[in-house]
Coordinates of C-alpha atoms in Angstrom, one line a residue:
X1 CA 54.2 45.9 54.5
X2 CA 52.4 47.1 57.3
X3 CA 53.3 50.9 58.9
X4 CA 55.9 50.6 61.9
X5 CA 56.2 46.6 61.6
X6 CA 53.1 45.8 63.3
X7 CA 53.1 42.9 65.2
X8 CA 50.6 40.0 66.4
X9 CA 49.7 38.9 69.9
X10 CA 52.8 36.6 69.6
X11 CA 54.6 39.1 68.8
X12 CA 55.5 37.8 65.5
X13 CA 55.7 40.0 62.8
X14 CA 52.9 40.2 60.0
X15 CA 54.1 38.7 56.9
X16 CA 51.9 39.9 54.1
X17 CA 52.2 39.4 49.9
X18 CA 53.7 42.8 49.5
X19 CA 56.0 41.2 52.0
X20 CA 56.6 37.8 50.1
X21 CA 57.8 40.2 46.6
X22 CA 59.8 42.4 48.3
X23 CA 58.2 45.5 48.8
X24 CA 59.2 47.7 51.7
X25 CA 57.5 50.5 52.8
X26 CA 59.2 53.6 53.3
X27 CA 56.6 56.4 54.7
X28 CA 53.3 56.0 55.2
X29 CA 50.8 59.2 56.1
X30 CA 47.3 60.5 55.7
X31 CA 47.9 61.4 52.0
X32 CA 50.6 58.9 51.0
X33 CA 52.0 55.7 51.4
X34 CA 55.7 55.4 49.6
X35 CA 57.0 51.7 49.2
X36 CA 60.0 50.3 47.1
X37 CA 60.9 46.7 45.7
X38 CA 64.2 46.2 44.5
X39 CA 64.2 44.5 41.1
X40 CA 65.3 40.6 41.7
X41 CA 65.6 38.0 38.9
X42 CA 62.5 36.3 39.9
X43 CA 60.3 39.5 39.2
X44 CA 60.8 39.0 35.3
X45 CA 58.8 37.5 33.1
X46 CA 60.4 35.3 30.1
X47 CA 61.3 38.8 28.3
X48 CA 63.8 40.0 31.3
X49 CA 61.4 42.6 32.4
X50 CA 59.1 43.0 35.4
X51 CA 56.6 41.0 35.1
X52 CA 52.8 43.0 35.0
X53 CA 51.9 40.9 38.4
X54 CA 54.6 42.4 40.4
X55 CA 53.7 45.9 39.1
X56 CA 50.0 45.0 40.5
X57 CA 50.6 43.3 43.4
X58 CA 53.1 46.5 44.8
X59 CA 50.4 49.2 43.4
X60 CA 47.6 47.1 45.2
X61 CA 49.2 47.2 48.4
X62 CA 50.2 50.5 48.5
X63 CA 46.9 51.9 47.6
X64 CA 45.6 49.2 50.0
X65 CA 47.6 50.4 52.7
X66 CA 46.6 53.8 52.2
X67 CA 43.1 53.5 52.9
X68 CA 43.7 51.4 55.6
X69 CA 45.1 53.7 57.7
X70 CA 42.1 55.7 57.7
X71 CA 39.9 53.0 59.2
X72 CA 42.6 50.9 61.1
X73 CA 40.0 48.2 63.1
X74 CA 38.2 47.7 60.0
X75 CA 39.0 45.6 57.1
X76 CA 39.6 46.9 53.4
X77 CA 39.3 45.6 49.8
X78 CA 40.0 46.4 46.3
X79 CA 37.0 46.0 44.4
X80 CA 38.6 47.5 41.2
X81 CA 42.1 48.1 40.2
X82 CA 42.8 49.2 36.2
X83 CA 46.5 49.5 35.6
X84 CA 48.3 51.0 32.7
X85 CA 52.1 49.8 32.0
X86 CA 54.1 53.0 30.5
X87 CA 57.9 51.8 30.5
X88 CA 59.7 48.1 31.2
X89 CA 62.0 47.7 33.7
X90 CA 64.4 45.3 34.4
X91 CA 67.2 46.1 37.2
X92 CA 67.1 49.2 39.7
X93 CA 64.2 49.7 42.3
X94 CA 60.5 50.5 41.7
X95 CA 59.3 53.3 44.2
X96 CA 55.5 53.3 44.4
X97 CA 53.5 56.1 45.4
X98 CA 49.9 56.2 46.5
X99 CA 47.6 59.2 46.7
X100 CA 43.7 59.8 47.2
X101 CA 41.7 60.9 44.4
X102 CA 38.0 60.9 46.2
X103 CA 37.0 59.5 49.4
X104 CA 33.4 58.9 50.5
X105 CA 32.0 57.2 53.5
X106 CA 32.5 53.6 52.5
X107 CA 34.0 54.0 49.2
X108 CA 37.6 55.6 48.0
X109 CA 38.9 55.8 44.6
X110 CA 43.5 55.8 44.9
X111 CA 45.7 56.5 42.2
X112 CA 49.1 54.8 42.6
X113 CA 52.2 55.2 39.9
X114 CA 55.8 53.0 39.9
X115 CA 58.9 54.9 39.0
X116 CA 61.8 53.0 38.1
X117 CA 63.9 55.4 40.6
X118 CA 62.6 58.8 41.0
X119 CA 61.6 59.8 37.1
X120 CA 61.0 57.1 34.7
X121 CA 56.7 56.2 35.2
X122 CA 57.0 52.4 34.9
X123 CA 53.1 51.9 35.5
X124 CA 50.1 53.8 36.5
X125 CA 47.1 52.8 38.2
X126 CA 43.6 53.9 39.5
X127 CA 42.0 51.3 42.3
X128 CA 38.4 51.9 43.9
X129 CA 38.4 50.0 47.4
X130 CA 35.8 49.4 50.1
X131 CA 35.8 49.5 53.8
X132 CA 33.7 46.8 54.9
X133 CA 31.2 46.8 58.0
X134 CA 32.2 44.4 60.9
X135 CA 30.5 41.3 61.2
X136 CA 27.7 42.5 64.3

């Protein structure tokens, strides 16, 4: 899930977990990164409904993503993610949108929500991540 298909040296394109689910990305910008994943089968857990992990996984990436793209040549990590689930779903598509709250030097603190389609908040998350120095 990486903005404009980003590709390797080999030219092969960058598979990532986001990738492996099903997520797709459909705009990413300065204040926003907008992804889908179209509810399959295999997303449910043994109630029929998406299971919480897929709901993590798409809101970690997207928030991920989104303060990425502020500090492209440097890597990025989630060193807290607490998720609230509002609404099961079990067929349509999940659209994911991630916003800043606060960003500091080194430090920025991303909310992310899932809506089953445009209106019905699925889940809700806040994420703190860190961009991480280069090894010198």
């Amino acid at each position: 899930m990486y903005p404009g298909g980003r590709t390797e040296a080999t030219n092969a394109k960058i598979q990532t977990f986001a990738d492996f689910i099903g997520a797709k990305l459909v705009s990413a910008d300065e204040t926003e990164v907008v992804a889908e994943l179209a509810i399959q089968p295999h997303h449910w857990n043994l109630a029929r409904i998406v299971h919480g992990g897929v709901y993590m996984s798409l809101l970690d990436s997207a928030m991920g993503l989104l303060v990425s793209l502020h500090y492209p040549n440097r890597p990025v990590v989630t060193t807290n993610l607490n998720l609230h689930f509002t609404e099961p779903a079990s067929e349509g598509t999940l659209v994911c949108r991630a916003k800043f709250i606060h960003r500091a030097r080194s430090t920025m603190t991303v909310e992310g929500r899932i809506y089953l389609g445009e209106d019905r908040l699925c889940a809700h998350a806040t994420g703190s991540f860190r961009v991480l120095k280069l090894p010198s």
